[in-house]
Short mmCIF file of C-alpha atoms and ligand atoms in Angstrom, two decimals:
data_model
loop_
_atom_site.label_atom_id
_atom_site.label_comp_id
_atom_site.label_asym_id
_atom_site.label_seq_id
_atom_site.Cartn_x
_atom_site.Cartn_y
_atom_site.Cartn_z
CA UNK U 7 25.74 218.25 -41.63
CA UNK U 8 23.75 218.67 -38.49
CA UNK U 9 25.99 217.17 -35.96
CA UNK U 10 29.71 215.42 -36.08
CA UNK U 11 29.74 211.95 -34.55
CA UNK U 12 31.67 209.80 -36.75
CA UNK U 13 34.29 210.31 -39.37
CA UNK U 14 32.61 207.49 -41.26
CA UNK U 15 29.48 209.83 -41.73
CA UNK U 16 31.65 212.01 -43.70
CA UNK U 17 31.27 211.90 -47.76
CA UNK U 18 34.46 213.33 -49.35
CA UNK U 19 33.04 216.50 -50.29
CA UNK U 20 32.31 217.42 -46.62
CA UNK U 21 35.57 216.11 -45.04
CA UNK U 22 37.35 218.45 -47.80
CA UNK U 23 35.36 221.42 -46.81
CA UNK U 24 35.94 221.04 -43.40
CA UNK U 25 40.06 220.86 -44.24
CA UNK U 26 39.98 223.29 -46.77
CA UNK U 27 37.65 225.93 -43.77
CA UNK U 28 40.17 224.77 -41.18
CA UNK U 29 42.94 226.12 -43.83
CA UNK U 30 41.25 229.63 -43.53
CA UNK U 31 41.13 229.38 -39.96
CA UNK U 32 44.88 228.21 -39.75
CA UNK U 33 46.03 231.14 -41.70
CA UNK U 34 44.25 233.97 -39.48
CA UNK U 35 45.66 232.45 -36.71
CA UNK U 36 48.90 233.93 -37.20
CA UNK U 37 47.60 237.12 -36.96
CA UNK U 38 48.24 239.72 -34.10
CA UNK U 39 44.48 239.49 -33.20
CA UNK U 40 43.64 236.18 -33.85
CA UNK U 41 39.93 236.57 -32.60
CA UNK U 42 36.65 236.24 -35.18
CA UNK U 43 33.42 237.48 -34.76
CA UNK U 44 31.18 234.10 -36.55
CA UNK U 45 29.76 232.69 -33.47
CA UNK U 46 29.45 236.27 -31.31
CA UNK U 47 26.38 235.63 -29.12
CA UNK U 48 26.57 231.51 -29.07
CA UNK U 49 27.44 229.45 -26.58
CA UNK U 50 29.22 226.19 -26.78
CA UNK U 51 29.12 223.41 -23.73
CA UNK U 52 32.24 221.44 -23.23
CA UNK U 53 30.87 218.10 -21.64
CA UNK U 54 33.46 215.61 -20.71
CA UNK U 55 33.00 212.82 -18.66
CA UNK U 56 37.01 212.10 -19.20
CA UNK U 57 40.12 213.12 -19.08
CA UNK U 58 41.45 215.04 -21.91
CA UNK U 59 44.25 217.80 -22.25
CA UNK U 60 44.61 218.27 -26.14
CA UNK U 61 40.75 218.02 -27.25
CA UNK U 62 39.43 220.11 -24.93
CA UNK U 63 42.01 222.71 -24.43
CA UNK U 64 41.53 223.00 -28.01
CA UNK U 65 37.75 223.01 -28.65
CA UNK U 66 37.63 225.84 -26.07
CA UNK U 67 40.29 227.82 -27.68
CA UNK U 68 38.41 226.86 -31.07
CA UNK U 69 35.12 228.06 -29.56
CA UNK U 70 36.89 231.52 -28.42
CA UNK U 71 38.76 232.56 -31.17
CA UNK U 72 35.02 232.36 -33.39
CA UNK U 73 33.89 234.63 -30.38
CA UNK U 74 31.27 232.36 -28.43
CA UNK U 75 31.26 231.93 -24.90
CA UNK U 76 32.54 228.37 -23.30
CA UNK U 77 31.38 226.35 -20.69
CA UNK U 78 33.26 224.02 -19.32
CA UNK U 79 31.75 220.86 -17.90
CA UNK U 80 34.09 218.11 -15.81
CA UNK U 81 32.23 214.98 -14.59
CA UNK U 82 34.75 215.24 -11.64
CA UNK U 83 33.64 217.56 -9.22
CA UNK U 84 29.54 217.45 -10.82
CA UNK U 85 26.92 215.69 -10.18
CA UNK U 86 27.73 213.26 -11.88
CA UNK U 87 28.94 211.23 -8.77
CA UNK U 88 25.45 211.85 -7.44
CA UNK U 89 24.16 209.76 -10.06
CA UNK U 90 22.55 212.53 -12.44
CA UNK U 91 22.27 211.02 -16.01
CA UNK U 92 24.09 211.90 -18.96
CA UNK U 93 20.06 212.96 -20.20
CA UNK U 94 19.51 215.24 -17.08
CA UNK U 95 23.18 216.57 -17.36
CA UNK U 96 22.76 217.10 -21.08
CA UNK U 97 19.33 219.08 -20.35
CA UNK U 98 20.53 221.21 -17.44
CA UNK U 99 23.34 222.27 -19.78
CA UNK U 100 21.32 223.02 -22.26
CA UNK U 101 18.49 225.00 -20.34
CA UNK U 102 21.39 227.36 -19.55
CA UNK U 103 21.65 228.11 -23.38
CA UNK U 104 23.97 226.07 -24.90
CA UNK U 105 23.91 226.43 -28.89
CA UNK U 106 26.45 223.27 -29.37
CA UNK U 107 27.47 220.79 -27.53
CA UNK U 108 30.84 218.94 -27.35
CA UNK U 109 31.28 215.48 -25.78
CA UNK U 110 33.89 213.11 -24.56
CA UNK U 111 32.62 209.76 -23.42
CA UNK U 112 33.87 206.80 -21.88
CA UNK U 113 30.75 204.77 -23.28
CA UNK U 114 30.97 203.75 -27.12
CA UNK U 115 27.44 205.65 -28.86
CA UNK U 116 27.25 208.46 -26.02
CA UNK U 117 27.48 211.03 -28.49
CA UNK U 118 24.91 209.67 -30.73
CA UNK U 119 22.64 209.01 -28.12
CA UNK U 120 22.74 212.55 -27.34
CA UNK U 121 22.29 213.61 -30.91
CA UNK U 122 19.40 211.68 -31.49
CA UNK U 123 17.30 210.91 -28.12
CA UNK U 124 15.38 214.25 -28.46
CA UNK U 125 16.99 215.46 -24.97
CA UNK U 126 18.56 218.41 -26.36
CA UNK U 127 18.07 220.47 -29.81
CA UNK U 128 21.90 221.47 -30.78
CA UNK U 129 24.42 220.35 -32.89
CA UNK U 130 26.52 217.80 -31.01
CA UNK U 131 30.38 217.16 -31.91
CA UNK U 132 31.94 214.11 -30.60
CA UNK U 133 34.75 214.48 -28.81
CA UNK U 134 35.73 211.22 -28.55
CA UNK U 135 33.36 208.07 -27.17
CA UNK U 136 34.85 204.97 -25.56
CA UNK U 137 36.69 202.59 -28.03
CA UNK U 138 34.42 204.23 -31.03
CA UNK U 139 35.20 207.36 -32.83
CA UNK U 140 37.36 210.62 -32.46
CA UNK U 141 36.42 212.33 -35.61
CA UNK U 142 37.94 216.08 -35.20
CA UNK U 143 41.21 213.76 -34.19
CA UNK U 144 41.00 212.30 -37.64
CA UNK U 145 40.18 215.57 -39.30
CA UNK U 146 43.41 217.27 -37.16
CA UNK U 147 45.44 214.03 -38.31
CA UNK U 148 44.48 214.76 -42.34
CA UNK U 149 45.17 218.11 -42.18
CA UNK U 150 48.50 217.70 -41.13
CA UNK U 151 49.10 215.18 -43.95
CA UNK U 152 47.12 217.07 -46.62
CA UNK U 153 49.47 220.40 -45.77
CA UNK U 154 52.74 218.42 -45.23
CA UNK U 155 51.95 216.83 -48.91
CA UNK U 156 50.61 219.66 -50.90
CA UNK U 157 52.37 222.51 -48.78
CA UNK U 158 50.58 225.90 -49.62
CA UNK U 159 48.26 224.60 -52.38
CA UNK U 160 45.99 222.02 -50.45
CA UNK U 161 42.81 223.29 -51.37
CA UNK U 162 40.44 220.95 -52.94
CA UNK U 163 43.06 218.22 -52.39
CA UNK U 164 42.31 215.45 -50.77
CA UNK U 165 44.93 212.27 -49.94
CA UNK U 166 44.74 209.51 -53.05
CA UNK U 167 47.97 207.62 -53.05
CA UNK U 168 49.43 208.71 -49.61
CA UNK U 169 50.72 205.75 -47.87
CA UNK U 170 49.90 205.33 -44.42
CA UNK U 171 50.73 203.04 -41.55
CA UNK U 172 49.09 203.04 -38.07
CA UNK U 173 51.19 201.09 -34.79
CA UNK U 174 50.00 199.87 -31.59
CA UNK U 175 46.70 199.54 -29.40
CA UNK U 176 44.17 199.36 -32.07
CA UNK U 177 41.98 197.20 -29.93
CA UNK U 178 41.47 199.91 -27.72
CA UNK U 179 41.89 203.27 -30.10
CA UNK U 180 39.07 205.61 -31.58
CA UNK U 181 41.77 207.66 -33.25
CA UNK U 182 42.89 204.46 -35.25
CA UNK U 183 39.11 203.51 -36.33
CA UNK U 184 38.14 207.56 -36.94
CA UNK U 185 41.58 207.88 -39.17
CA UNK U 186 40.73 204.42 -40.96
CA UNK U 187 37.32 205.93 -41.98
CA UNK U 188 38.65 208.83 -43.17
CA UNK U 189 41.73 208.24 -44.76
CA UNK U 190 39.69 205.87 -46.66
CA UNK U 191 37.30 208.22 -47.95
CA UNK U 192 39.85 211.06 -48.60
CA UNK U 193 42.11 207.72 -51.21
CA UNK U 194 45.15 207.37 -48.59
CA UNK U 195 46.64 203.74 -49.17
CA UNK U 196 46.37 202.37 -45.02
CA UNK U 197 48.40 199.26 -43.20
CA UNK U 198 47.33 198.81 -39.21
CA UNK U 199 49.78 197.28 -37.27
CA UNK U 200 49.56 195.58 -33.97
CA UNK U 201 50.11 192.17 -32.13
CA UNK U 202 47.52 189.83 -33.07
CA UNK U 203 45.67 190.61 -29.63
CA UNK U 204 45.57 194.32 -30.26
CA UNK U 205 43.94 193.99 -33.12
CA UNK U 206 39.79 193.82 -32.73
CA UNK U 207 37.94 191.29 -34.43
CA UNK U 208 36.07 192.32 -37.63
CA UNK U 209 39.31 194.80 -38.25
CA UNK U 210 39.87 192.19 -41.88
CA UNK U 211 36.91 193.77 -43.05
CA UNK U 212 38.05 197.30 -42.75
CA UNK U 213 39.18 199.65 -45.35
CA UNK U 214 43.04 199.12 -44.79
CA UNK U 215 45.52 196.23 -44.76
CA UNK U 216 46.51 194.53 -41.50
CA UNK U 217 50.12 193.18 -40.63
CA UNK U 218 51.76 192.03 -37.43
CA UNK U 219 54.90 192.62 -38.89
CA UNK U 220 56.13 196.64 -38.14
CA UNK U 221 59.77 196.11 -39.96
CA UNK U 222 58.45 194.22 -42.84
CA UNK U 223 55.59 197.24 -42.90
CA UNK U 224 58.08 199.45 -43.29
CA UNK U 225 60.21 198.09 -45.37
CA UNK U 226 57.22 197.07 -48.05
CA UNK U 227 54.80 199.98 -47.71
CA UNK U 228 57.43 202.89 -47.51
CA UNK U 229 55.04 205.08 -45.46
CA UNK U 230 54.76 209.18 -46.16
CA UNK U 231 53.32 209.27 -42.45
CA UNK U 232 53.84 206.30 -39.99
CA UNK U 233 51.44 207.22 -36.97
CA UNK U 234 51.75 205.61 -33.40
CA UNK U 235 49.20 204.72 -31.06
CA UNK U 236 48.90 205.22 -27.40
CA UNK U 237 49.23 201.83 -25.20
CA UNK U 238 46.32 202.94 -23.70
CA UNK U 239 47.14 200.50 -20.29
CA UNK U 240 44.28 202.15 -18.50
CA UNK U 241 41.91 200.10 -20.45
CA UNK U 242 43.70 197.14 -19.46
CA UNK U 243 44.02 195.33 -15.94
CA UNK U 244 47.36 195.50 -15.08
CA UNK U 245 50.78 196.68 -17.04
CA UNK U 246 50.37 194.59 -20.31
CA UNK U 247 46.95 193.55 -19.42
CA UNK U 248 48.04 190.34 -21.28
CA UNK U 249 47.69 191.49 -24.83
CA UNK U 250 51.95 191.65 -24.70
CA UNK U 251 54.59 189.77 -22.87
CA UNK U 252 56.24 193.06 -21.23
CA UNK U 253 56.50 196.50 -22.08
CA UNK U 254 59.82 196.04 -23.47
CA UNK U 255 59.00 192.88 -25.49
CA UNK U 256 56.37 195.58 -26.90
CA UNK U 257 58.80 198.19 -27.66
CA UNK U 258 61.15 195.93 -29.37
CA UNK U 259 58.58 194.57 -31.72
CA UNK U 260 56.14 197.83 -32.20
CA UNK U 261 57.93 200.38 -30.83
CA UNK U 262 59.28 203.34 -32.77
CA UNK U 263 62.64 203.37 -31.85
CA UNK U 264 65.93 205.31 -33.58
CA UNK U 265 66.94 202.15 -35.93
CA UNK U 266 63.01 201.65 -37.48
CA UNK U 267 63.15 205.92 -37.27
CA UNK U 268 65.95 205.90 -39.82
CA UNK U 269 64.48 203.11 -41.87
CA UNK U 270 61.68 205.43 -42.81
CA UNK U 271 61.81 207.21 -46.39
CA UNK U 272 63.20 210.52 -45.84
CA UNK U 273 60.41 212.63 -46.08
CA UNK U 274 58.13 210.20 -43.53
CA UNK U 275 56.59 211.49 -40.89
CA UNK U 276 55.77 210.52 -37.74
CA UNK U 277 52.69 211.57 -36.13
CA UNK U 278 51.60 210.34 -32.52
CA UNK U 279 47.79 211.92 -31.09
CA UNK U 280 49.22 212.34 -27.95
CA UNK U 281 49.39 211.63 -25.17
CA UNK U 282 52.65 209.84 -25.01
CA UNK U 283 54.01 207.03 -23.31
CA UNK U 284 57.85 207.67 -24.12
CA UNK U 285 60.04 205.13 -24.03
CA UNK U 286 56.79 202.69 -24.62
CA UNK U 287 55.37 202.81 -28.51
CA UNK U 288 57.76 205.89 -29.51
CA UNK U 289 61.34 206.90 -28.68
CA UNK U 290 62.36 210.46 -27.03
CA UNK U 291 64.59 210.21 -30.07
CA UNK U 292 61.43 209.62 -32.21
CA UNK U 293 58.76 212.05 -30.44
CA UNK U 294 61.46 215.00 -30.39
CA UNK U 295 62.96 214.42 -34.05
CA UNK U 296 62.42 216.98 -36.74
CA UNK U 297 59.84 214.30 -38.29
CA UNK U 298 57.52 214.30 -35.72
CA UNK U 299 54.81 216.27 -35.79
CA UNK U 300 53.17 215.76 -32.33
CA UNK U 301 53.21 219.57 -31.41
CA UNK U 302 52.27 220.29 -35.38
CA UNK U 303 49.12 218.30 -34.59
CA UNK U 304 47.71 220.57 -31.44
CA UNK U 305 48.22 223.48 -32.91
CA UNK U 306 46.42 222.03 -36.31
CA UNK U 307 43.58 221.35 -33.73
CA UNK U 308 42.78 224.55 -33.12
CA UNK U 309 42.02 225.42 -36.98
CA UNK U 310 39.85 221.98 -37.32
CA UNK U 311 37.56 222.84 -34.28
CA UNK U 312 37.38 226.42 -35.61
CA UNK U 313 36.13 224.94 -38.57
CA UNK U 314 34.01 221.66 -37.37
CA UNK U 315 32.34 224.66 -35.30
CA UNK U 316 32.06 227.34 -37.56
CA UNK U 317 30.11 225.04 -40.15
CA UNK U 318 27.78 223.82 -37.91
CA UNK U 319 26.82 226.65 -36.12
CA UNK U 320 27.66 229.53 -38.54
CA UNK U 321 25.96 227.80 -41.40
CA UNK U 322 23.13 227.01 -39.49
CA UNK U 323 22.90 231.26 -38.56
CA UNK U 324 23.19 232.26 -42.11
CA UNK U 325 20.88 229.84 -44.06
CA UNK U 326 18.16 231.14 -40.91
CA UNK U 327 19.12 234.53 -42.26
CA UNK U 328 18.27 233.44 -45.62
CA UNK U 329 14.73 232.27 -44.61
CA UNK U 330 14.31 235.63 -43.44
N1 CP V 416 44.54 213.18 -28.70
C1 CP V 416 43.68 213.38 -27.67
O1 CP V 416 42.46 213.12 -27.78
O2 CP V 416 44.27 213.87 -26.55
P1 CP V 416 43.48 214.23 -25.19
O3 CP V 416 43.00 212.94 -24.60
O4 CP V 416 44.50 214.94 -24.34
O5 CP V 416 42.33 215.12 -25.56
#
């Protein structure tokens, strides 16, 4: 694996090595010194062109704790707004030494673009690109699963059987078509479920079953994890954007609220990538319960960067140690 830019590139036997490195990296993390020393002398470029709090926070604290410097890149404030390409932005970066870089994207294929144009000559890890992909989201989102299914023994283990379903803005979410991918390859048993206009054509021919239907959903499929989706109303003109009535028509038919909560099997959870709109697709009742594992999910981050990082760059240092 030279680069990470889709969670449909990965074969099963990489996606479980990534979870089963990030399990390593999870349990040194409770440690008093929580620092590494794999990537001492490497530098990773943060490039984001939007707005993130969880993905980048967490890449850099990823990047850190494996010892490499961080740079931080913001479109806002750069010269960006001067025009400069995402080539000549990429290449500046990189002429200051980057050894990997990370990218968020408004525009769907950024990433790979970068990977593959010849521009730059690093590893590149997609952060996540327009309505596309967010693969270290899906990789965060399995982990959690994986170690809330298996507890302590997850190694190896991937997800056949686990029943998932997936609420909301699928039209307009990365993290629903990354975890699709992925939960497919790794055997988890999938239902997405939206309003007829938030779901995007060609969905039918994905690996998962569609419904409009969120109590019958729940009532039929019995989900182990029931994940909501972010209205994400800033890809859409105006409140509703006309994909739903109202926001509280939406809530009442999609929304996770304390009735459809307690109509989940008893171990269920409920998993949300953040950020939230409370009160919108998921209840305060529902975000704060002792089900959800929103805050569960950050910190899981952390581990699946330090791993997503670690085997690119790490494993590209010791196989050139090899050729020695
Ligand atoms: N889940 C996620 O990608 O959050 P951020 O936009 O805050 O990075």
């Amino acid at each position: 694996m030279r680069h990470l830019l889709s969670a449909a590139d990965l074969t099963r036997a990489e996606a479980i090595e990534i979870l089963d490195t990030a399990e390593t990296m999870a349990q040194t993390q409770s440690r008093e010194i929580k620092k590494l020393p794999p990537l001492r002398g490497m530098t990773v470029v943060n490039l984001f062109f939007e707005d993130s709090t969880r993905t980048r926070i967490s890449f850099e604290a990823a990047a850190k704790r494996l010892s490499a410097d961080v740079i931080n890149f913001s479109a806002k404030g750069s010269s960006v707004s001067k025009g400069e390409s995402l080539k000549d932005t990429a290449q500046t970066l990189a002429a200051m030494g980057a050894d990997a870089v990370v990218i968020r994207h408004p525009a769907s294929g950024a990433p790979h673009r970068l990977a593959t144009a010849g521009w730059i000559d690093t590893p590149v890890i997609n952060a996540g690109d327009g309505m596309h992909q967010h693969p270290t989201q899906a990789l965060l989102d399995a982990f959690t699963m994986r170690r809330r299914r298996h507890g302590a023994a997850t190694t190896g283990t991937d997800l056949a059987g686990a029943r998932v379903v997936i609420v909301g803005d699928v039209l307009h979410s990365r993290v629903a078509r990354s975890n699709v991918d992925l939960l497919a390859t790794l055997g988890a048993d999938v239902v997405l479920v939206a309003p007829p206009t938030l779901l995007p054509v060609g969905a039918e021919v994905w690996p998962c079953a569609l419904s409009y239907d969120l109590d019958a959903t729940i009532a039929e499929h019995t989900p182990d994890a029931i994940m909501m989706l972010r209205v994400q109303r800033e890809r859409m003109s105006s409140a509703g954007g006309g994909f739903f009535p109202s926001p509280m028509e939406y809530s009442r038919r999609y929304g996770l609220d304390g009735a459809r909560l307690r109509a989940l099997p008893d171990h269920a959870i409920v998993m949300h990538p953040g950020p939230m709109n409370r009160g919108l697709e998921i209840s305060a009742q529902a975000a704060d319960s002792a089900r959800s594992t929103v805050v569960e999910q950050v910190s899981n981050g952390v581990a699946v960067r330090m791993a997503v990082l670690y085997l690119l760059l790490a494993g590209g240092r010791s196989s050139e140690r090899n050729a020695q």
